[in-house]
Coordinates of C-alpha atoms in Angstrom, one line a residue:
Chain D
M1 CA -27.0 44.0 12.2
S2 CA -28.0 43.6 8.6
I3 CA -25.9 43.4 5.5
S4 CA -26.5 43.9 1.8
M5 CA -26.6 41.0 -0.6
L6 CA -23.3 42.2 -2.2
D7 CA -21.7 42.2 1.2
G8 CA -23.2 38.7 1.8
L9 CA -21.8 37.5 -1.4
L10 CA -18.3 38.9 -0.6
I11 CA -18.5 37.2 2.8
A12 CA -19.5 33.9 1.3
V13 CA -16.7 34.0 -1.2
F14 CA -14.2 35.1 1.4
S15 CA -15.2 32.4 3.8
M16 CA -15.1 29.7 1.2
T17 CA -11.6 30.9 0.2
V18 CA -10.5 30.8 3.9
V19 CA -11.9 27.2 4.3
F20 CA -10.0 26.1 1.2
S21 CA -6.8 27.9 2.3
V22 CA -6.9 26.4 5.8
L23 CA -7.4 22.9 4.4
C24 CA -4.8 23.5 1.7
I25 CA -2.2 24.4 4.4
L26 CA -3.4 21.4 6.4
Y27 CA -2.7 19.3 3.3
L28 CA 0.9 20.7 3.2
V29 CA 1.3 20.2 6.9
I30 CA 0.2 16.5 6.7
T31 CA 2.3 15.8 3.6
A32 CA 5.4 17.3 5.2
L33 CA 4.7 15.5 8.5
S34 CA 4.3 12.2 6.7
K35 CA 7.4 12.6 4.7
T36 CA 9.5 13.6 7.7
L37 CA 8.1 10.8 9.9
N38 CA 8.6 8.2 7.2
K39 CA 12.2 9.4 6.7
V40 CA 12.8 9.1 10.4
G41 CA 11.2 5.7 10.4
M42 CA 13.3 4.6 7.4
A43 CA 16.5 5.8 9.1
S44 CA 15.7 4.0 12.3
A45 CA 14.7 0.9 10.4
S46 CA 18.0 0.9 8.4
N47 CA 19.9 1.4 11.7
A48 CA 18.2 -1.6 13.0
V49 CA 19.1 -3.5 9.8
K50 CA 22.7 -2.5 10.2
Q51 CA 22.6 -3.6 13.9
A52 CA 21.0 -6.9 12.9
D53 CA 23.6 -7.3 10.1
K54 CA 26.4 -6.7 12.7
Q55 CA 24.9 -9.3 15.0
T56 CA 24.6 -11.7 12.2
E57 CA 28.2 -11.1 11.1
V58 CA 29.5 -11.6 14.6
T59 CA 27.6 -14.8 15.2
A60 CA 27.4 -16.2 11.7
P61 CA 30.5 -15.1 9.8
A62 CA 30.2 -17.5 6.9
P63 CA 26.7 -18.2 5.7
A64 CA 27.9 -20.8 3.1
A65 CA 29.8 -22.6 5.8
A66 CA 26.9 -22.4 8.2
A67 CA 24.6 -24.5 6.2
T68 CA 25.0 -27.6 4.2
D69 CA 21.7 -27.2 2.4
K70 CA 21.9 -24.2 0.1
D71 CA 18.2 -23.4 0.7
I72 CA 18.2 -23.8 4.5
N73 CA 20.5 -21.6 6.4
T74 CA 20.9 -21.9 10.2
V75 CA 22.1 -18.7 11.7
S76 CA 23.1 -18.5 15.3
I77 CA 22.2 -15.2 17.0
S78 CA 22.6 -14.1 20.5
T79 CA 19.4 -15.8 21.7
G80 CA 19.7 -19.1 19.9
E81 CA 19.4 -20.5 16.4
L82 CA 17.5 -19.1 13.4
K83 CA 16.5 -21.2 10.4
L84 CA 16.4 -19.4 7.1
I85 CA 14.4 -21.2 4.5
N86 CA 14.7 -19.8 1.0
V87 CA 15.5 -16.5 2.5
D88 CA 18.9 -14.7 2.3
E89 CA 20.4 -13.2 5.4
K90 CA 19.9 -9.6 4.3
T91 CA 16.2 -10.1 3.8
A92 CA 16.0 -11.9 7.1
A93 CA 17.7 -9.1 8.9
L94 CA 15.3 -6.6 7.3
I95 CA 12.3 -8.7 8.3
M96 CA 13.6 -8.9 11.9
A97 CA 14.2 -5.1 12.0
I98 CA 10.7 -4.4 10.7
V99 CA 9.1 -6.8 13.2
S100 CA 11.1 -5.1 16.0
H101 CA 10.2 -1.6 14.8
E102 CA 6.5 -2.4 14.4
S103 CA 6.1 -4.3 17.6
Q104 CA 8.3 -1.7 19.5
I105 CA 10.3 -4.6 21.0
P106 CA 14.1 -4.3 20.9
L107 CA 15.8 -6.8 18.7
S108 CA 17.8 -8.1 21.6
E109 CA 14.5 -9.2 23.3
L110 CA 13.0 -10.9 20.2
C111 CA 13.6 -14.6 19.5
F112 CA 13.1 -15.7 15.9
K113 CA 13.0 -19.5 15.4
S114 CA 12.8 -19.5 11.6
I115 CA 12.0 -17.3 8.6
R116 CA 10.6 -19.1 5.5
A117 CA 9.6 -17.6 2.2
L118 CA 6.1 -18.6 1.2
E119 CA 5.9 -20.3 -2.2
E120 CA 3.4 -18.7 -4.6
Chain M
M1 CA -71.5 18.9 45.1
M2 CA -68.1 18.4 46.7
F3 CA -67.4 15.6 44.3
V4 CA -68.1 17.9 41.3
D5 CA -65.9 20.6 42.8
A6 CA -63.1 18.2 43.2
L7 CA -63.5 17.0 39.6
Q8 CA -63.5 20.7 38.4
T9 CA -60.4 21.4 40.4
I10 CA -58.6 18.4 39.0
W11 CA -59.6 19.4 35.5
R12 CA -58.5 23.0 36.0
N13 CA -55.1 21.9 37.3
S14 CA -54.6 19.3 34.6
G15 CA -52.8 19.8 31.4
F16 CA -55.9 18.9 29.4
S17 CA -57.6 22.2 30.3
A18 CA -54.4 24.2 29.5
I19 CA -53.4 22.7 26.3
T20 CA -53.5 24.9 23.1
W21 CA -54.0 23.8 19.5
Q22 CA -50.4 24.8 18.8
Q23 CA -49.2 22.4 21.5
C24 CA -51.4 19.7 20.0
V25 CA -49.7 20.2 16.6
M26 CA -46.2 20.0 18.3
I27 CA -47.2 16.8 20.0
G28 CA -48.3 15.5 16.6
I29 CA -44.9 16.5 15.2
A30 CA -43.2 14.7 18.1
F31 CA -45.2 11.5 17.3
V32 CA -44.2 11.7 13.6
L33 CA -40.5 12.1 14.6
I34 CA -40.8 9.2 17.0
Y35 CA -42.3 7.1 14.2
L36 CA -39.5 8.1 11.8
A37 CA -36.8 7.2 14.4
I38 CA -38.3 3.9 15.4
V39 CA -39.9 2.6 12.2
K40 CA -37.8 4.2 9.5
K41 CA -34.7 4.2 11.6
F42 CA -33.7 7.8 10.6
E43 CA -30.8 8.7 12.9
P44 CA -32.7 7.1 15.7
L45 CA -30.0 7.8 18.4
L46 CA -30.7 11.5 18.1
L47 CA -34.1 11.8 16.5
L48 CA -35.8 9.6 19.1
T49 CA -34.4 11.7 22.0
I50 CA -35.1 15.0 20.2
A51 CA -38.6 13.9 19.4
F52 CA -39.2 12.9 23.1
G53 CA -37.9 16.3 24.1
V54 CA -40.4 18.0 21.8
L55 CA -43.1 15.9 23.4
L56 CA -42.1 16.8 27.0
A57 CA -41.7 20.5 26.3
N58 CA -45.2 20.8 24.8
L59 CA -47.1 19.1 27.5
P60 CA -48.6 22.1 29.3
L61 CA -47.9 22.8 33.0
A62 CA -45.0 20.3 33.2
G63 CA -42.5 23.1 33.4
L64 CA -39.6 21.0 32.5
M65 CA -37.8 23.9 30.8
N66 CA -38.8 26.6 33.4
E67 CA -36.2 28.8 34.8
P68 CA -36.0 28.9 38.6
P69 CA -38.3 31.7 39.8
A70 CA -36.3 34.8 40.7
G71 CA -35.9 35.4 44.5
S72 CA -37.2 31.9 45.3
D73 CA -35.5 28.7 46.5
E74 CA -37.7 26.7 44.2
P75 CA -35.7 24.8 41.6
G76 CA -36.2 25.2 37.8
G77 CA -37.3 22.4 35.5
L78 CA -35.0 19.4 35.0
L79 CA -34.4 20.1 31.3
Y80 CA -33.6 23.7 32.0
Y81 CA -30.5 22.6 33.9
L82 CA -29.6 19.9 31.4
Y83 CA -30.0 22.5 28.6
L84 CA -27.1 24.6 30.1
G85 CA -24.8 22.0 28.6
V86 CA -26.1 23.0 25.1
K87 CA -26.3 26.7 25.9
K88 CA -22.7 26.8 27.0
G89 CA -21.5 24.6 24.1
I90 CA -20.4 21.7 26.4
Y91 CA -22.3 18.8 24.8
P92 CA -21.3 19.4 21.1
S93 CA -17.7 19.5 22.2
L94 CA -18.0 16.3 24.3
I95 CA -19.7 14.6 21.3
F96 CA -16.7 15.6 19.2
L97 CA -14.5 14.0 21.8
G98 CA -16.4 10.7 21.2
I99 CA -16.3 11.2 17.5
G100 CA -12.6 11.7 17.6
A101 CA -12.1 8.5 19.5
M102 CA -14.2 6.6 17.0
T103 CA -12.6 8.1 13.8
D104 CA -9.8 6.5 11.9
F105 CA -8.0 9.4 10.1
G106 CA -5.7 6.9 8.4
P107 CA -7.3 7.2 5.0
L108 CA -6.9 11.0 5.2
I109 CA -3.3 10.7 6.2
A110 CA -2.6 8.2 3.4
R111 CA -4.2 10.5 0.8
P112 CA -4.3 14.1 2.2
S113 CA -5.8 15.4 -1.1
G114 CA -9.1 14.3 0.4
L115 CA -8.9 17.6 2.3
F116 CA -9.7 19.5 -0.9
L117 CA -12.9 17.5 -1.3
G118 CA -13.7 18.2 2.4
A119 CA -13.3 21.9 1.7
A120 CA -15.3 21.9 -1.6
A121 CA -18.2 20.1 0.1
Q122 CA -18.7 23.1 2.4
L123 CA -20.1 25.0 -0.6
G124 CA -23.7 24.4 0.6
I125 CA -23.0 26.3 3.8
F126 CA -22.3 29.5 2.0
S127 CA -24.9 29.0 -0.7
A128 CA -27.6 28.5 1.9
F129 CA -26.2 31.5 3.9
L130 CA -26.7 33.7 0.8
I131 CA -30.2 32.4 0.1
A132 CA -31.2 32.9 3.8
L133 CA -29.9 36.5 3.6
A134 CA -32.1 37.0 0.5
L135 CA -35.1 35.6 2.4
G136 CA -34.6 38.3 5.1
F137 CA -32.8 36.4 7.8
T138 CA -30.2 38.3 9.8
P139 CA -26.6 37.4 9.1
Q140 CA -26.4 35.5 12.3
E141 CA -29.5 33.5 11.5
A142 CA -28.3 33.0 7.9
A143 CA -25.0 31.6 9.1
S144 CA -26.7 29.2 11.5
I145 CA -29.0 28.0 8.8
G146 CA -26.1 27.7 6.3
I147 CA -24.2 25.4 8.7
I148 CA -26.8 22.7 8.2
G149 CA -24.9 22.2 4.9
G150 CA -21.9 21.0 6.9
A151 CA -24.0 17.9 7.6
D152 CA -22.6 17.8 11.1
G153 CA -25.1 17.9 13.9
P154 CA -22.8 18.9 16.8
T155 CA -21.2 21.7 14.8
A156 CA -24.6 23.0 13.7
I157 CA -25.8 23.0 17.4
F158 CA -22.5 24.6 18.6
L159 CA -22.8 27.5 16.1
T160 CA -26.5 28.1 16.4
T161 CA -26.4 28.3 20.2
R162 CA -23.9 31.1 19.8
L163 CA -25.4 33.0 16.9
A164 CA -29.2 32.4 16.8
P165 CA -30.4 30.2 19.7
E166 CA -34.0 30.9 18.9
L167 CA -33.6 28.8 15.7
L168 CA -31.9 25.9 17.4
P169 CA -34.8 23.4 17.4
A170 CA -35.6 23.9 13.7
I171 CA -31.9 23.8 12.7
A172 CA -31.1 20.7 14.8
I173 CA -34.1 18.8 13.6
A174 CA -33.4 19.8 9.9
A175 CA -29.7 18.9 10.3
Y176 CA -30.3 15.4 11.7
S177 CA -33.3 14.6 9.5
Y178 CA -31.3 15.4 6.3
M179 CA -28.3 13.5 7.6
A180 CA -30.6 10.5 7.9
L181 CA -31.9 11.2 4.4
I182 CA -28.4 11.3 2.7
P183 CA -28.9 7.9 1.0
M184 CA -31.9 9.5 -0.7
I185 CA -30.5 13.1 -1.3
Q186 CA -27.1 12.3 -2.7
P187 CA -27.5 9.4 -5.3
P188 CA -29.6 11.3 -7.9
L189 CA -27.1 14.2 -7.8
M190 CA -24.2 11.8 -8.0
R191 CA -25.6 10.1 -11.1
L192 CA -26.6 13.5 -12.6
L193 CA -23.1 15.0 -12.3
T194 CA -20.9 12.0 -13.2
T195 CA -20.6 9.8 -16.2
K196 CA -20.7 6.0 -16.0
K197 CA -17.0 6.0 -17.0
E198 CA -16.1 8.2 -14.1
R199 CA -18.2 6.2 -11.6
E200 CA -16.5 3.0 -12.7
V201 CA -13.0 4.2 -11.8
K202 CA -11.2 1.8 -9.5
M203 CA -8.8 3.6 -7.2
E204 CA -5.3 2.4 -6.2
Q205 CA -5.0 0.9 -2.7
L206 CA -4.1 3.4 0.0
R207 CA -0.6 3.2 1.5
E208 CA -0.2 2.0 5.0
V209 CA 0.0 4.7 7.6
T210 CA 2.5 4.3 10.5
K211 CA 1.5 4.5 14.1
L212 CA 3.8 7.5 14.5
E213 CA 1.9 9.4 11.8
R214 CA -1.4 8.6 13.4
I215 CA -0.2 9.9 16.7
C216 CA 1.4 13.1 15.3
F217 CA -1.7 13.9 13.1
P218 CA -4.1 15.0 15.9
I219 CA -1.4 17.0 17.6
A220 CA -0.4 18.8 14.4
V221 CA -4.0 19.5 13.4
T222 CA -4.8 20.9 16.9
V223 CA -1.8 23.2 17.0
F224 CA -2.3 24.4 13.4
C225 CA -6.0 24.9 13.3
I226 CA -6.4 26.5 16.8
L227 CA -3.5 28.9 16.2
L228 CA -5.2 29.9 12.9
L229 CA -8.8 29.9 14.1
P230 CA -9.0 30.1 17.9
S231 CA -12.8 30.0 17.8
V232 CA -12.8 26.4 16.7
A233 CA -10.8 25.3 19.7
P234 CA -13.7 23.6 21.5
L235 CA -14.6 21.4 18.5
I236 CA -11.2 20.7 16.9
G237 CA -9.5 20.4 20.3
M238 CA -12.0 17.8 21.6
L239 CA -12.1 16.0 18.2
M240 CA -8.3 15.6 18.2
L241 CA -8.0 14.8 21.9
G242 CA -10.5 11.9 21.3
N243 CA -8.4 10.8 18.3
L244 CA -5.2 10.9 20.3
F245 CA -6.8 8.7 23.0
R246 CA -7.5 6.2 20.2
E247 CA -4.2 6.3 18.4
S248 CA -1.8 6.6 21.3
G249 CA -2.8 3.2 22.5
V250 CA -1.9 4.0 26.1
V251 CA -5.3 5.1 27.4
E252 CA -7.5 2.3 26.3
R253 CA -10.0 3.0 29.1
L254 CA -10.4 6.7 28.2
S255 CA -10.8 5.9 24.5
E256 CA -13.4 3.3 25.3
T257 CA -15.3 5.6 27.6
A258 CA -15.2 8.5 25.1
Q259 CA -16.6 6.4 22.3
N260 CA -19.2 4.6 24.3
A261 CA -20.4 5.7 27.7
L262 CA -19.6 9.4 27.4
I263 CA -21.0 10.0 24.0
N264 CA -24.1 8.0 24.8
I265 CA -24.8 10.0 28.0
V266 CA -24.2 13.3 26.2
T267 CA -26.4 12.2 23.2
I268 CA -29.3 11.7 25.6
F269 CA -28.8 15.1 27.3
L270 CA -28.3 16.9 24.0
G271 CA -31.2 15.3 22.2
V272 CA -33.8 15.7 24.9
T273 CA -32.9 19.3 25.6
V274 CA -32.6 20.4 22.0
G275 CA -36.0 18.8 21.4
A276 CA -37.3 20.6 24.5
T277 CA -36.5 24.0 23.0
A278 CA -39.1 23.3 20.2
R279 CA -42.0 24.9 22.0
A280 CA -45.1 25.6 20.0
D281 CA -44.9 29.4 20.3
R282 CA -41.4 29.4 18.8
F283 CA -41.4 26.5 16.4
L284 CA -44.7 27.0 14.6
S285 CA -43.7 29.8 12.3
P286 CA -43.1 30.3 8.6
D287 CA -39.4 30.6 9.4
T288 CA -39.3 26.9 10.4
L289 CA -40.5 25.9 6.9
K290 CA -38.0 28.2 5.3
I291 CA -35.2 26.6 7.5
I292 CA -36.2 23.1 6.5
A293 CA -36.2 24.1 2.8
L294 CA -32.9 25.9 3.1
G295 CA -31.4 22.9 4.9
L296 CA -32.2 20.7 1.9
I297 CA -30.7 23.3 -0.5
A298 CA -27.5 23.4 1.7
F299 CA -27.1 19.6 1.6
A300 CA -27.6 19.5 -2.1
F301 CA -25.1 22.3 -2.8
S302 CA -22.5 20.7 -0.5
T303 CA -22.9 17.4 -2.4
V304 CA -22.6 19.2 -5.7
G305 CA -19.5 21.1 -4.5
G306 CA -17.8 17.8 -3.5
L307 CA -18.7 16.1 -6.7
L308 CA -17.5 18.9 -9.0
F309 CA -14.2 19.1 -7.2
G310 CA -14.1 15.3 -7.4
K311 CA -14.4 15.7 -11.2
I312 CA -11.6 18.2 -11.2
M313 CA -9.4 15.7 -9.3
Y314 CA -10.4 13.0 -11.7
W315 CA -9.3 15.1 -14.6
L316 CA -6.0 16.3 -12.9
S317 CA -5.1 12.7 -11.8
G318 CA -5.6 11.4 -15.3
G319 CA -8.7 9.4 -14.4
K320 CA -7.2 7.8 -11.2
I321 CA -9.6 9.4 -8.8
N322 CA -13.3 8.4 -8.7
P323 CA -15.3 11.6 -8.4
L324 CA -18.0 9.8 -6.4
I325 CA -15.7 10.1 -3.3
G326 CA -16.3 13.9 -3.5
S327 CA -19.8 13.7 -2.2
A328 CA -18.5 12.1 0.9
G329 CA -16.9 15.5 1.7
V330 CA -20.1 16.5 3.4
S331 CA -19.3 15.2 6.9
A332 CA -22.1 12.8 8.0
V333 CA -19.6 10.1 8.9
P334 CA -19.8 7.3 7.7
M335 CA -23.1 7.6 5.9
A336 CA -21.9 9.7 3.1
A337 CA -18.9 7.4 2.5
R338 CA -21.2 4.4 2.4
V339 CA -23.3 6.2 -0.3
S340 CA -20.1 6.7 -2.4
Q341 CA -19.3 3.0 -1.9
I342 CA -22.8 1.9 -2.9
E343 CA -22.9 4.1 -6.0
G344 CA -19.4 3.1 -7.1
Q345 CA -20.3 -0.6 -6.8
K346 CA -23.5 -0.1 -8.8
A347 CA -21.4 1.2 -11.6
N348 CA -18.7 -1.4 -11.2
P349 CA -19.4 -4.4 -8.9
S350 CA -15.7 -4.9 -8.2
N351 CA -15.3 -1.3 -7.0
Y352 CA -14.5 -0.7 -3.3
L353 CA -14.5 3.0 -2.7
L354 CA -15.4 3.0 1.1
M355 CA -11.8 3.5 2.4
H356 CA -11.1 6.1 -0.3
A357 CA -14.3 8.0 0.6
M358 CA -13.5 7.9 4.3
G359 CA -10.6 10.4 3.7
P360 CA -12.9 13.2 2.3
N361 CA -15.6 12.2 4.8
V362 CA -13.4 12.9 7.9
A363 CA -11.9 15.9 6.1
G364 CA -15.5 17.2 5.9
V365 CA -15.7 17.1 9.7
I366 CA -12.6 19.3 9.9
G367 CA -13.9 21.5 7.1
S368 CA -17.3 22.1 8.6
A369 CA -15.7 22.9 12.0
V370 CA -13.4 25.4 10.2
A371 CA -16.4 26.9 8.4
A372 CA -18.2 27.2 11.7
G373 CA -15.1 28.9 13.2
I374 CA -15.0 31.5 10.4
L375 CA -18.7 32.3 10.7
L376 CA -18.4 32.6 14.5
A377 CA -15.4 34.9 14.1
L378 CA -17.4 37.0 11.6
F379 CA -20.8 37.2 13.3
G380 CA -20.2 36.1 16.9

């Protein structure tokens, strides 16, 4: 089998175009996949936050009343007491949900002792 | 008299009486390659085994690559049987399994635009293909020579065994030698094609990639690429299986084996048998010199393709993308990414391009496999 230079040039241009097209489509696939998965991840994280919020509401109905020091909250949850230092409950719930999501351990099986904001 | 006869018989049966000057040259080449692998540390894992294969195959009367005689129970040479793994495309695919288990596709998932750089850096494949055609090689041979520009040894071996097996030793040696020489080939081109201002660009930190994304990536790439180009199934399939072993986190032992024991064993078999195909009667020809020259051209064009597309992305992103990461689009993981890092840091000491360059670098592996699939579909 032999081909002319013109055919060779056409094959080279065609092949390079196919390589580009395949990787372009792959780009779209990866972008779409990432967006979808991140949405699913966000949805499950916000569900977990809501769940955590509910748990907090049930066990610690009045944050102001739960703590005497305004900076240190002590929140009772199903598995014990949780100290919140310079952290509001919503942020704490978010952190707990993220830890649960990342570690793949259900919130009901995790035990948080305290959550403290680091000073800069 | 009997003593002299015995000495004559030993001499006649020894390799010393049978050796030709061409074999002596090949043995000399093997010594040079062994020197480069041990002293200069040029891709020693493969170059040392390839060089020893060259040495073994050119020692006369050893018969290590001999086929079993027809109609006889006598076995063939040891390397003849091991070579079946190359001939049938088994070793390159198994090496891809190991590479997949070792590769972190996170940077590519975080910034998928690296795929464009991986595609642009395949320019050398098709440039060398055209030049090889002009030099009188058949399209199959030209395609096999062109794939050197993919800077991916297993892919080059995989395609060459299918299209032009007689050129395998020259192509494999050229591919691995130039991969080792990337720190010398790329920097002059990088400095020539980019301005200091472009090289100084500090890129934004990549976003974090979730575990779920990492797990879904190899599955999506496998389904998409193999449906589109079934001929790349052995390479992409194994690459992504290895990566799924790594990312799933549930088969630690398999992942460990793929990236250590398995890839090491296959590297030994692949290197020695590819080297053993470099017999004097086949290797010492003007075509070998042409292939070595074309390999260099392919590498240079691939680097240029990646850099020029990097410049386009620099311009389109308003100066946020450093074009130096484009040269990493030639596979050669992670050597090409390291070269981008070094050049970036020379221009701006506080520049850390390594992770940014890893995206195009691993995209180059996919790109060269896709290019090989296209060439195989066209000329196989």
